[in-house]
PDB file of C-alpha atoms in Angstrom:
ATOM      1  CA  MET A   1      -0.182  -0.166  -0.278  1.00 52.00           C
ATOM      2  CA  LYS A   2       2.707   2.640   0.913  1.00 56.00           C
ATOM      3  CA  ASN A   3       4.380   1.654  -2.424  1.00 69.00           C
ATOM      4  CA  PHE A   4       0.941   2.135  -4.614  1.00 63.00           C
ATOM      5  CA  ILE A   5       0.968   5.577  -2.710  1.00 72.00           C
ATOM      6  CA  TYR A   6       4.612   6.848  -3.275  1.00 67.00           C
ATOM      7  CA  GLU A   7       4.260   5.311  -7.180  1.00 74.00           C
ATOM      8  CA  PHE A   8       0.990   6.600  -8.017  1.00 86.00           C
ATOM      9  CA  VAL A   9      -0.926   8.578  -5.751  1.00 91.00           C
ATOM     10  CA  PHE A  10       1.569  11.212  -4.994  1.00 93.00           C
ATOM     11  CA  PRO A  11       3.329  11.889  -8.397  1.00 95.00           C
ATOM     12  CA  PHE A  12      -0.290  11.828  -9.879  1.00 96.00           C
ATOM     13  CA  PHE A  13      -1.217  14.990  -7.199  1.00 96.00           C
ATOM     14  CA  THR A  14       1.783  16.496  -7.128  1.00 97.00           C
ATOM     15  CA  SER A  15       3.286  16.591 -10.973  1.00 98.00           C
ATOM     16  CA  TYR A  16      -1.075  17.399 -11.740  1.00 98.00           C
ATOM     17  CA  GLY A  17      -0.792  20.092  -8.947  1.00 98.00           C
ATOM     18  CA  LEU A  18       2.313  22.097 -10.510  1.00 98.00           C
ATOM     19  CA  THR A  19       1.295  21.793 -13.587  1.00 98.00           C
ATOM     20  CA  TYR A  20      -2.270  23.845 -12.671  1.00 97.00           C
ATOM     21  CA  LEU A  21      -0.153  26.503 -10.920  1.00 97.00           C
ATOM     22  CA  ILE A  22       2.550  26.973 -13.462  1.00 96.00           C
ATOM     23  CA  SER A  23       0.107  27.265 -16.486  1.00 96.00           C
ATOM     24  CA  LEU A  24      -1.973  29.958 -14.185  1.00 93.00           C
ATOM     25  CA  LEU A  25       1.052  31.966 -14.209  1.00 92.00           C
ATOM     26  CA  LEU A  26       2.040  31.321 -17.514  1.00 92.00           C
ATOM     27  CA  ILE A  27      -0.877  32.037 -18.657  1.00 88.00           C
ATOM     28  CA  ASN A  28      -0.550  35.542 -17.474  1.00 79.00           C
ATOM     29  CA  LYS A  29       3.272  36.631 -18.015  1.00 71.00           C
ATOM     30  CA  ALA A  30       3.846  35.353 -21.503  1.00 68.00           C
ATOM     31  CA  ALA A  31       1.412  36.794 -23.575  1.00 61.00           C
ATOM     32  CA  ILE A  32       4.800  38.148 -26.472  1.00 60.00           C
ATOM     33  CA  MET A  33       5.139  33.975 -26.739  1.00 70.00           C
ATOM     34  CA  VAL A  34       2.207  34.361 -28.997  1.00 65.00           C
ATOM     35  CA  SER A  35       2.237  33.242 -33.415  1.00 62.00           C
ATOM     36  CA  LYS A  36       0.752  34.181 -36.755  1.00 64.00           C
ATOM     37  CA  SER A  37      -1.766  31.883 -37.829  1.00 61.00           C
ATOM     38  CA  LYS A  38      -0.157  29.703 -41.080  1.00 60.00           C
ATOM     39  CA  PRO A  39      -1.845  31.409 -43.770  1.00 56.00           C
ATOM     40  CA  GLU A  40      -3.884  27.936 -45.267  1.00 59.00           C
ATOM     41  CA  LEU A  41      -5.206  28.424 -42.012  1.00 60.00           C
ATOM     42  CA  GLU A  42      -6.253  31.481 -41.457  1.00 57.00           C
ATOM     43  CA  GLY A  43      -9.932  30.900 -42.867  1.00 58.00           C
ATOM     44  CA  PHE A  44     -10.003  29.126 -39.601  1.00 60.00           C
ATOM     45  CA  HIS A  45      -7.718  30.158 -36.800  1.00 61.00           C
ATOM     46  CA  LYS A  46      -7.112  33.630 -36.929  1.00 61.00           C
ATOM     47  CA  ASN A  47      -9.238  34.304 -34.062  1.00 69.00           C
ATOM     48  CA  LYS A  48      -6.119  31.909 -32.112  1.00 73.00           C
ATOM     49  CA  GLU A  49      -3.102  34.532 -32.657  1.00 71.00           C
ATOM     50  CA  THR A  50      -3.078  35.576 -29.612  1.00 79.00           C
ATOM     51  CA  ILE A  51      -3.161  32.578 -27.432  1.00 88.00           C
ATOM     52  CA  PRO A  52       0.543  32.070 -26.015  1.00 89.00           C
ATOM     53  CA  ASN A  53       2.775  28.640 -26.414  1.00 89.00           C
ATOM     54  CA  VAL A  54       2.750  28.236 -22.938  1.00 91.00           C
ATOM     55  CA  GLY A  55       1.518  25.052 -22.387  1.00 94.00           C
ATOM     56  CA  GLY A  56       4.430  22.799 -22.892  1.00 95.00           C
ATOM     57  CA  ILE A  57       6.822  24.807 -20.881  1.00 95.00           C
ATOM     58  CA  ALA A  58       4.119  24.100 -17.734  1.00 96.00           C
ATOM     59  CA  PHE A  59       3.882  20.182 -18.004  1.00 97.00           C
ATOM     60  CA  VAL A  60       7.454  19.110 -18.826  1.00 98.00           C
ATOM     61  CA  LEU A  61       7.916  21.459 -15.637  1.00 97.00           C
ATOM     62  CA  ALA A  62       5.952  19.717 -13.481  1.00 98.00           C
ATOM     63  CA  THR A  63       6.528  16.329 -15.353  1.00 98.00           C
ATOM     64  CA  PHE A  64      10.383  16.709 -13.849  1.00 97.00           C
ATOM     65  CA  LEU A  65       9.992  18.557 -10.478  1.00 97.00           C
ATOM     66  CA  SER A  66       7.367  15.761  -9.582  1.00 97.00           C
ATOM     67  CA  THR A  67       9.508  12.736 -10.642  1.00 97.00           C
ATOM     68  CA  ALA A  68      13.268  13.760  -9.858  1.00 96.00           C
ATOM     69  CA  PHE A  69      11.421  14.330  -6.098  1.00 95.00           C
ATOM     70  CA  PHE A  70       9.337  10.577  -6.196  1.00 94.00           C
ATOM     71  CA  ALA A  71      11.653   8.482  -8.198  1.00 93.00           C
ATOM     72  CA  GLN A  72      15.353   7.877  -7.427  1.00 90.00           C
ATOM     73  CA  ILE A  73      17.745  10.513  -9.004  1.00 92.00           C
ATOM     74  CA  ASN A  74      21.001   8.138 -10.771  1.00 95.00           C
ATOM     75  CA  THR A  75      22.527   8.598 -13.994  1.00 97.00           C
ATOM     76  CA  ARG A  76      19.576   6.883 -16.127  1.00 96.00           C
ATOM     77  CA  LEU A  77      17.131   8.850 -15.176  1.00 96.00           C
ATOM     78  CA  LEU A  78      19.266  12.436 -15.414  1.00 97.00           C
ATOM     79  CA  TYR A  79      19.899  10.404 -19.319  1.00 98.00           C
ATOM     80  CA  LEU A  80      15.569  10.329 -19.704  1.00 97.00           C
ATOM     81  CA  PHE A  81      16.097  14.276 -18.168  1.00 98.00           C
ATOM     82  CA  GLY A  82      18.414  14.832 -21.273  1.00 98.00           C
ATOM     83  CA  VAL A  83      16.550  13.643 -23.724  1.00 98.00           C
ATOM     84  CA  ILE A  84      13.508  15.275 -23.337  1.00 98.00           C
ATOM     85  CA  SER A  85      15.060  18.871 -21.874  1.00 97.00           C
ATOM     86  CA  SER A  86      16.892  18.852 -25.604  1.00 98.00           C
ATOM     87  CA  PHE A  87      14.228  18.694 -27.535  1.00 98.00           C
ATOM     88  CA  GLY A  88      12.303  20.512 -25.563  1.00 97.00           C
ATOM     89  CA  VAL A  89      14.889  23.323 -25.519  1.00 97.00           C
ATOM     90  CA  LEU A  90      14.850  23.389 -29.891  1.00 97.00           C
ATOM     91  CA  GLY A  91      10.600  23.265 -29.745  1.00 96.00           C
ATOM     92  CA  PHE A  92      10.964  26.582 -27.392  1.00 94.00           C
ATOM     93  CA  ILE A  93      13.561  28.400 -29.861  1.00 94.00           C
ATOM     94  CA  ASP A  94      11.148  27.400 -32.312  1.00 93.00           C
ATOM     95  CA  ASP A  95       8.277  29.057 -30.239  1.00 91.00           C
ATOM     96  CA  PHE A  96      10.551  31.964 -29.745  1.00 88.00           C
ATOM     97  CA  TYR A  97      11.258  33.045 -33.501  1.00 87.00           C
ATOM     98  CA  LYS A  98       7.305  32.308 -34.610  1.00 83.00           C
ATOM     99  CA  ARG A  99       6.625  35.617 -32.387  1.00 77.00           C
ATOM    100  CA  SER A 100       8.448  37.912 -35.412  1.00 69.00           C
ATOM    101  CA  SER A 101       7.128  35.922 -38.395  1.00 68.00           C
ATOM    102  CA  ASP A 102       4.382  36.882 -40.726  1.00 65.00           C
ATOM    103  CA  ASN A 103       3.624  33.075 -41.582  1.00 62.00           C
ATOM    104  CA  GLY A 104       3.542  31.909 -38.311  1.00 63.00           C
ATOM    105  CA  ASP A 105       6.468  29.520 -39.070  1.00 74.00           C
ATOM    106  CA  GLY A 106      10.094  29.261 -36.279  1.00 78.00           C
ATOM    107  CA  ILE A 107      13.387  28.037 -37.863  1.00 88.00           C
ATOM    108  CA  THR A 108      13.490  26.778 -40.948  1.00 89.00           C
ATOM    109  CA  SER A 109      12.264  22.838 -41.436  1.00 88.00           C
ATOM    110  CA  LYS A 110      16.343  21.791 -42.511  1.00 92.00           C
ATOM    111  CA  THR A 111      17.562  23.983 -39.322  1.00 95.00           C
ATOM    112  CA  LYS A 112      15.293  21.547 -37.102  1.00 95.00           C
ATOM    113  CA  LEU A 113      15.679  18.476 -38.553  1.00 96.00           C
ATOM    114  CA  PHE A 114      19.292  19.328 -38.329  1.00 97.00           C
ATOM    115  CA  TRP A 115      19.245  19.471 -35.106  1.00 97.00           C
ATOM    116  CA  GLN A 116      16.910  16.557 -34.447  1.00 98.00           C
ATOM    117  CA  PHE A 117      19.113  14.496 -35.722  1.00 98.00           C
ATOM    118  CA  VAL A 118      22.220  15.580 -33.813  1.00 98.00           C
ATOM    119  CA  ILE A 119      20.231  15.380 -30.548  1.00 98.00           C
ATOM    120  CA  ALA A 120      18.804  11.638 -31.565  1.00 98.00           C
ATOM    121  CA  ILE A 121      21.939  10.301 -32.496  1.00 98.00           C
ATOM    122  CA  PHE A 122      24.133  11.584 -29.570  1.00 98.00           C
ATOM    123  CA  PHE A 123      21.347  10.098 -27.387  1.00 98.00           C
ATOM    124  CA  VAL A 124      20.473   7.349 -28.693  1.00 98.00           C
ATOM    125  CA  LEU A 125      23.957   6.257 -29.208  1.00 97.00           C
ATOM    126  CA  TYR A 126      25.024   7.108 -25.589  1.00 98.00           C
ATOM    127  CA  GLY A 127      21.871   4.832 -24.437  1.00 97.00           C
ATOM    128  CA  THR A 128      22.601   2.083 -26.397  1.00 96.00           C
ATOM    129  CA  TYR A 129      26.005   1.875 -24.756  1.00 95.00           C
ATOM    130  CA  HIS A 130      24.899   1.890 -21.432  1.00 96.00           C
ATOM    131  CA  ASN A 131      22.054   0.042 -21.930  1.00 94.00           C
ATOM    132  CA  PHE A 132      19.121   2.583 -20.758  1.00 97.00           C
ATOM    133  CA  ILE A 133      16.958   1.833 -24.078  1.00 97.00           C
ATOM    134  CA  GLY A 134      17.020  -1.154 -26.745  1.00 96.00           C
ATOM    135  CA  SER A 135      14.639  -1.646 -29.469  1.00 95.00           C
ATOM    136  CA  GLY A 136      13.170  -4.718 -27.836  1.00 94.00           C
ATOM    137  CA  ILE A 137      13.220  -6.430 -31.199  1.00 93.00           C
ATOM    138  CA  PRO A 138      14.938  -9.883 -31.011  1.00 89.00           C
ATOM    139  CA  PHE A 139      17.406  -9.649 -34.582  1.00 87.00           C
ATOM    140  CA  LEU A 140      18.231  -6.437 -33.472  1.00 86.00           C
ATOM    141  CA  MET A 141      19.558  -7.250 -30.006  1.00 81.00           C
ATOM    142  CA  LYS A 142      21.938  -9.535 -30.803  1.00 81.00           C
ATOM    143  CA  ASP A 143      25.779  -8.999 -29.797  1.00 82.00           C
ATOM    144  CA  ASN A 144      27.816  -7.969 -32.452  1.00 88.00           C
ATOM    145  CA  ILE A 145      28.184  -4.469 -34.092  1.00 92.00           C
ATOM    146  CA  ILE A 146      25.940  -5.170 -37.651  1.00 93.00           C
ATOM    147  CA  ALA A 147      22.781  -5.735 -35.340  1.00 92.00           C
ATOM    148  CA  LYS A 148      23.804  -2.662 -33.018  1.00 94.00           C
ATOM    149  CA  ILE A 149      24.550  -0.329 -36.188  1.00 95.00           C
ATOM    150  CA  PHE A 150      21.095  -1.459 -37.440  1.00 96.00           C
ATOM    151  CA  GLU A 151      19.978  -1.111 -34.002  1.00 96.00           C
ATOM    152  CA  ASN A 152      20.737   2.243 -33.795  1.00 97.00           C
ATOM    153  CA  LEU A 153      20.031   3.739 -36.723  1.00 97.00           C
ATOM    154  CA  PHE A 154      16.669   2.578 -36.542  1.00 97.00           C
ATOM    155  CA  LEU A 155      16.352   4.048 -33.130  1.00 98.00           C
ATOM    156  CA  ILE A 156      17.849   7.130 -34.324  1.00 98.00           C
ATOM    157  CA  PHE A 157      14.600   7.437 -37.397  1.00 97.00           C
ATOM    158  CA  LEU A 158      11.826   6.609 -34.948  1.00 97.00           C
ATOM    159  CA  LEU A 159      12.894   9.307 -32.386  1.00 98.00           C
ATOM    160  CA  VAL A 160      13.352  11.571 -34.891  1.00 98.00           C
ATOM    161  CA  TYR A 161       9.671  10.514 -36.506  1.00 97.00           C
ATOM    162  CA  PHE A 162       7.891  10.382 -33.201  1.00 97.00           C
ATOM    163  CA  VAL A 163       9.395  13.580 -32.583  1.00 97.00           C
ATOM    164  CA  ASN A 164       7.689  15.416 -35.815  1.00 96.00           C
ATOM    165  CA  ALA A 165       4.952  12.982 -35.318  1.00 96.00           C
ATOM    166  CA  PHE A 166       3.486  14.911 -32.579  1.00 96.00           C
ATOM    167  CA  ASN A 167       4.830  18.208 -33.548  1.00 95.00           C
ATOM    168  CA  ILE A 168       2.468  17.935 -36.623  1.00 94.00           C
ATOM    169  CA  THR A 169      -0.247  16.457 -34.547  1.00 95.00           C
ATOM    170  CA  ASP A 170      -0.530  19.802 -32.132  1.00 92.00           C
ATOM    171  CA  GLY A 171      -2.521  21.499 -34.563  1.00 86.00           C
ATOM    172  CA  LEU A 172      -6.200  21.769 -32.743  1.00 93.00           C
ATOM    173  CA  ASP A 173      -7.515  22.711 -28.935  1.00 93.00           C
ATOM    174  CA  GLY A 174      -6.163  19.465 -26.689  1.00 95.00           C
ATOM    175  CA  LEU A 175      -5.617  17.125 -30.229  1.00 96.00           C
ATOM    176  CA  ALA A 176      -1.866  15.876 -29.047  1.00 96.00           C
ATOM    177  CA  GLY A 177      -2.396  16.379 -25.255  1.00 97.00           C
ATOM    178  CA  SER A 178      -5.811  13.870 -25.876  1.00 97.00           C
ATOM    179  CA  VAL A 179      -4.329  11.169 -28.049  1.00 97.00           C
ATOM    180  CA  SER A 180      -1.467  10.920 -25.558  1.00 98.00           C
ATOM    181  CA  LEU A 181      -3.536  10.313 -23.194  1.00 98.00           C
ATOM    182  CA  PRO A 182      -4.194   6.245 -23.939  1.00 98.00           C
ATOM    183  CA  LEU A 183      -0.021   6.162 -25.126  1.00 98.00           C
ATOM    184  CA  CYS A 184       0.450   7.119 -21.115  1.00 98.00           C
ATOM    185  CA  VAL A 185      -2.054   4.338 -20.198  1.00 97.00           C
ATOM    186  CA  LEU A 186      -0.610   2.096 -21.945  1.00 98.00           C
ATOM    187  CA  LEU A 187       2.927   2.769 -21.083  1.00 97.00           C
ATOM    188  CA  ILE A 188       1.846   2.633 -17.453  1.00 96.00           C
ATOM    189  CA  LEU A 189       0.527  -0.866 -17.478  1.00 96.00           C
ATOM    190  CA  ILE A 190       3.506  -1.803 -19.188  1.00 97.00           C
ATOM    191  CA  ALA A 191       5.968  -0.665 -16.339  1.00 95.00           C
ATOM    192  CA  ILE A 192       4.226  -2.069 -13.802  1.00 93.00           C
ATOM    193  CA  MET A 193       3.934  -5.696 -15.516  1.00 93.00           C
ATOM    194  CA  GLY A 194       7.857  -5.514 -15.774  1.00 89.00           C
ATOM    195  CA  GLU A 195      10.574  -5.012 -12.806  1.00 87.00           C
ATOM    196  CA  ASN A 196      12.359  -2.917 -11.843  1.00 86.00           C
ATOM    197  CA  ASN A 197      10.621   0.092 -13.461  1.00 91.00           C
ATOM    198  CA  GLN A 198      10.104   2.362 -10.310  1.00 91.00           C
ATOM    199  CA  MET A 199      11.458   5.402 -11.854  1.00 94.00           C
ATOM    200  CA  ILE A 200       9.486   4.924 -15.647  1.00 95.00           C
ATOM    201  CA  LEU A 201       6.808   4.788 -13.563  1.00 95.00           C
ATOM    202  CA  VAL A 202       7.199   7.682 -11.386  1.00 96.00           C
ATOM    203  CA  LEU A 203       7.588   9.271 -14.882  1.00 97.00           C
ATOM    204  CA  SER A 204       4.682   8.282 -16.949  1.00 97.00           C
ATOM    205  CA  ILE A 205       2.484   8.494 -13.916  1.00 97.00           C
ATOM    206  CA  SER A 206       4.150  12.339 -13.935  1.00 97.00           C
ATOM    207  CA  LEU A 207       3.341  12.600 -17.078  1.00 98.00           C
ATOM    208  CA  LEU A 208       0.044  11.770 -17.376  1.00 98.00           C
ATOM    209  CA  ALA A 209      -1.364  13.539 -14.418  1.00 98.00           C
ATOM    210  CA  ALA A 210       0.615  16.910 -16.355  1.00 98.00           C
ATOM    211  CA  LEU A 211      -1.690  16.335 -19.516  1.00 98.00           C
ATOM    212  CA  VAL A 212      -4.793  15.729 -17.613  1.00 98.00           C
ATOM    213  CA  ALA A 213      -4.322  19.458 -15.888  1.00 98.00           C
ATOM    214  CA  PHE A 214      -3.034  20.999 -19.214  1.00 98.00           C
ATOM    215  CA  LEU A 215      -5.763  20.293 -20.799  1.00 97.00           C
ATOM    216  CA  HIS A 216      -7.926  21.940 -18.598  1.00 96.00           C
ATOM    217  CA  PHE A 217      -6.103  24.991 -20.055  1.00 96.00           C
ATOM    218  CA  ASN A 218      -5.787  23.421 -23.917  1.00 95.00           C
ATOM    219  CA  LYS A 219      -9.137  22.264 -24.375  1.00 94.00           C
ATOM    220  CA  PHE A 220     -11.642  23.927 -26.578  1.00 91.00           C
ATOM    221  CA  PRO A 221     -11.599  26.875 -26.128  1.00 91.00           C
ATOM    222  CA  ALA A 222      -7.885  26.834 -25.754  1.00 92.00           C
ATOM    223  CA  ARG A 223      -6.330  29.245 -23.298  1.00 92.00           C
ATOM    224  CA  TYR A 224      -2.396  27.956 -24.352  1.00 92.00           C
ATOM    225  CA  PHE A 225      -0.691  26.040 -26.327  1.00 93.00           C
ATOM    226  CA  MET A 226       1.584  23.393 -26.032  1.00 95.00           C
ATOM    227  CA  GLY A 227       3.804  24.894 -28.737  1.00 92.00           C
ATOM    228  CA  ASP A 228       6.561  23.099 -30.782  1.00 95.00           C
ATOM    229  CA  CYS A 229       8.846  23.202 -26.511  1.00 95.00           C
ATOM    230  CA  GLY A 230       5.921  20.675 -25.227  1.00 96.00           C
ATOM    231  CA  SER A 231       4.998  18.793 -28.883  1.00 97.00           C
ATOM    232  CA  MET A 232       8.483  17.625 -29.515  1.00 98.00           C
ATOM    233  CA  ALA A 233       9.290  16.999 -25.384  1.00 98.00           C
ATOM    234  CA  LEU A 234       5.881  15.524 -25.268  1.00 98.00           C
ATOM    235  CA  GLY A 235       6.719  12.906 -28.300  1.00 97.00           C
ATOM    236  CA  SER A 236      10.492  12.459 -27.378  1.00 98.00           C
ATOM    237  CA  THR A 237       8.910  11.218 -23.573  1.00 98.00           C
ATOM    238  CA  LEU A 238       6.533   8.535 -24.493  1.00 98.00           C
ATOM    239  CA  LEU A 239       8.982   7.206 -27.693  1.00 98.00           C
ATOM    240  CA  ILE A 240      12.317   7.391 -24.802  1.00 98.00           C
ATOM    241  CA  ILE A 241       9.956   5.663 -22.086  1.00 98.00           C
ATOM    242  CA  ALA A 242       9.122   2.913 -24.436  1.00 98.00           C
ATOM    243  CA  LEU A 243      12.510   2.385 -25.181  1.00 98.00           C
ATOM    244  CA  SER A 244      13.488   2.302 -21.995  1.00 97.00           C
ATOM    245  CA  LEU A 245      10.945  -0.590 -21.811  1.00 97.00           C
ATOM    246  CA  LYS A 246      11.977  -2.073 -25.242  1.00 96.00           C
ATOM    247  CA  ILE A 247       8.780  -2.555 -26.780  1.00 97.00           C
ATOM    248  CA  SER A 248       9.177  -0.146 -29.739  1.00 97.00           C
ATOM    249  CA  LEU A 249       6.742  -1.950 -32.405  1.00 97.00           C
ATOM    250  CA  ILE A 250       4.353  -1.925 -29.588  1.00 97.00           C
ATOM    251  CA  PHE A 251       4.511   1.904 -29.250  1.00 98.00           C
ATOM    252  CA  ILE A 252       4.713   1.639 -33.135  1.00 97.00           C
ATOM    253  CA  ILE A 253       1.156   0.222 -32.773  1.00 98.00           C
ATOM    254  CA  ALA A 254      -0.523   2.049 -30.303  1.00 98.00           C
ATOM    255  CA  SER A 255       0.870   5.222 -31.831  1.00 97.00           C
ATOM    256  CA  LEU A 256      -1.004   4.836 -35.541  1.00 96.00           C
ATOM    257  CA  MET A 257      -3.075   7.635 -35.273  1.00 94.00           C
ATOM    258  CA  LEU A 258       0.069  10.343 -34.842  1.00 95.00           C
ATOM    259  CA  SER A 259       2.045   7.897 -38.153  1.00 95.00           C
ATOM    260  CA  VAL A 260      -1.559   8.679 -40.522  1.00 94.00           C
ATOM    261  CA  GLU A 261      -0.735  12.380 -39.257  1.00 94.00           C
ATOM    262  CA  LEU A 262       2.617  12.450 -40.134  1.00 93.00           C
ATOM    263  CA  PHE A 263       2.779  10.395 -43.348  1.00 92.00           C
ATOM    264  CA  THR A 264      -0.673  12.661 -44.944  1.00 92.00           C
ATOM    265  CA  SER A 265       1.810  15.816 -44.007  1.00 91.00           C
ATOM    266  CA  LEU A 266       4.911  14.074 -45.866  1.00 90.00           C
ATOM    267  CA  ILE A 267       2.393  12.669 -48.963  1.00 90.00           C
ATOM    268  CA  GLN A 268       1.294  16.081 -49.333  1.00 88.00           C
ATOM    269  CA  ILE A 269       4.907  17.625 -49.113  1.00 85.00           C
ATOM    270  CA  VAL A 270       6.421  15.510 -51.526  1.00 86.00           C
ATOM    271  CA  SER A 271       3.613  15.591 -54.289  1.00 87.00           C
ATOM    272  CA  ILE A 272       3.896  19.618 -53.935  1.00 88.00           C
ATOM    273  CA  ASN A 273       7.904  19.377 -54.433  1.00 85.00           C
ATOM    274  CA  ILE A 274       8.486  16.412 -57.050  1.00 86.00           C
ATOM    275  CA  PHE A 275       4.276  16.362 -58.467  1.00 83.00           C
ATOM    276  CA  LYS A 276       3.661  20.135 -57.899  1.00 81.00           C
ATOM    277  CA  LYS A 277       0.050  19.536 -56.893  1.00 86.00           C
ATOM    278  CA  LYS A 278      -1.472  18.796 -54.345  1.00 87.00           C
ATOM    279  CA  VAL A 279      -2.962  15.517 -53.092  1.00 84.00           C
ATOM    280  CA  PHE A 280      -5.048  16.730 -50.452  1.00 83.00           C
ATOM    281  CA  THR A 281      -6.701  19.802 -49.697  1.00 81.00           C
ATOM    282  CA  ILE A 282      -4.889  20.682 -46.681  1.00 85.00           C
ATOM    283  CA  ALA A 283      -2.644  18.150 -44.626  1.00 83.00           C
ATOM    284  CA  PRO A 284      -2.039  17.434 -42.359  1.00 90.00           C
ATOM    285  CA  ILE A 285      -5.551  14.585 -42.120  1.00 91.00           C
ATOM    286  CA  HIS A 286      -6.728  16.891 -38.618  1.00 90.00           C
ATOM    287  CA  HIS A 287      -7.101  20.194 -41.278  1.00 84.00           C
ATOM    288  CA  LEU A 288      -8.496  18.135 -43.726  1.00 86.00           C
ATOM    289  CA  PHE A 289     -11.377  16.908 -41.315  1.00 90.00           C
ATOM    290  CA  GLU A 290     -11.817  20.714 -39.961  1.00 88.00           C
ATOM    291  CA  LYS A 291     -12.166  22.118 -43.246  1.00 84.00           C
ATOM    292  CA  LYS A 292     -15.270  20.244 -44.495  1.00 87.00           C
ATOM    293  CA  GLY A 293     -16.815  21.265 -41.589  1.00 85.00           C
ATOM    294  CA  GLU A 294     -16.193  18.911 -38.181  1.00 90.00           C
ATOM    295  CA  SER A 295     -16.040  20.801 -35.126  1.00 91.00           C
ATOM    296  CA  GLU A 296     -12.623  21.071 -33.135  1.00 93.00           C
ATOM    297  CA  ILE A 297     -14.106  19.080 -30.190  1.00 95.00           C
ATOM    298  CA  GLU A 298     -15.721  15.932 -33.123  1.00 96.00           C
ATOM    299  CA  ILE A 299     -11.997  15.866 -34.439  1.00 96.00           C
ATOM    300  CA  VAL A 300     -10.923  15.588 -31.315  1.00 97.00           C
ATOM    301  CA  ASN A 301     -12.799  12.847 -29.878  1.00 97.00           C
ATOM    302  CA  MET A 302     -12.571  10.978 -32.717  1.00 97.00           C
ATOM    303  CA  PHE A 303      -9.082  10.975 -32.866  1.00 97.00           C
ATOM    304  CA  SER A 304      -8.628  10.118 -29.540  1.00 97.00           C
ATOM    305  CA  ARG A 305     -11.014   7.133 -29.642  1.00 97.00           C
ATOM    306  CA  LEU A 306      -9.058   5.810 -32.504  1.00 97.00           C
ATOM    307  CA  SER A 307      -5.914   6.327 -30.503  1.00 98.00           C
ATOM    308  CA  ALA A 308      -7.235   4.203 -26.646  1.00 98.00           C
ATOM    309  CA  LEU A 309      -8.436   1.908 -29.567  1.00 98.00           C
ATOM    310  CA  PHE A 310      -4.991   1.429 -30.804  1.00 98.00           C
ATOM    311  CA  SER A 311      -3.594   1.754 -27.886  1.00 98.00           C
ATOM    312  CA  ILE A 312      -5.824  -1.269 -26.737  1.00 98.00           C
ATOM    313  CA  ILE A 313      -4.739  -3.330 -29.402  1.00 98.00           C
ATOM    314  CA  ALA A 314      -0.545  -3.042 -28.363  1.00 98.00           C
ATOM    315  CA  LEU A 315      -1.536  -3.589 -24.985  1.00 97.00           C
ATOM    316  CA  LEU A 316      -2.899  -6.768 -26.018  1.00 97.00           C
ATOM    317  CA  LEU A 317      -0.517  -8.108 -27.956  1.00 97.00           C
ATOM    318  CA  TYR A 318       2.298  -6.636 -25.567  1.00 96.00           C
ATOM    319  CA  CYS A 319       0.286  -9.505 -23.324  1.00 95.00           C
ATOM    320  CA  TYR A 320      -0.047 -12.287 -25.824  1.00 94.00           C
ATOM    321  CA  LEU A 321       3.344 -12.081 -26.949  1.00 91.00           C
ATOM    322  CA  ASN A 322       4.942 -12.022 -22.711  1.00 88.00           C
ATOM    323  CA  ILE A 323       2.211 -13.515 -20.501  1.00 70.00           C
TER     324      ILE A 323
END
């Protein structure tokens, strides 16, 4: 009972309370952290230009503080914090540059992608060397140099992939936070089933509570957005937890909703650059539904249910393979 209170109850309510308090402070003090709507979204997102991009700062800080207080501080935890904060800082820089942009863009896509790969390469190589993370895929975890090279390349790609998937999904009030809740619950349940996962458990529960509090301010109509700081930190947090549990394929299945978001954007970009024509009226897909007349609340509810469905499928598959 004491372990349950210390590993579940205390971290949850501490993280929830901290996120709520930090959010109240930031909303009142961060009017400068706003950005213009992208030209293609001005027809239905013009009213969002006065909303600050500070929500990510709130839930990342609260998650860190709660985890640091209730989990044992060691090299592995500092490593996890390093991954999350590095992507969060990169996202914050992007948000900062958006303030003075006329088209809603921050640092260039190429610059952002370059630094995402630099961060991913460093932390993946460091993490696999110290056995902090792994793919969990048997043929990639063999003790030979070829397997290790391919596993590192796979994890580097995966980290950049999911950081961008969450970044692209964060386009409607409450969307990225809502679709992330089932993923958090999945990671918590898998951590409970494993052994020696106290630190991962506290981190996952702290993140879950922080997102619940965050959604009080981010649900429609939003009082703040998570910004690139939040979306990049969120994507890296959830993936790095999955890699710590060595369940990369399970996480890929659970997060298929985010993959749909990312791939609709990629298909659109490739088609415009190569064939000079659009495949979709607008991308990613949540904006396509929005343009067809669906309300933000309806889209968020639909995507959240799909995320929950994919997470349940992933959990059942994990149980089948491991129990």
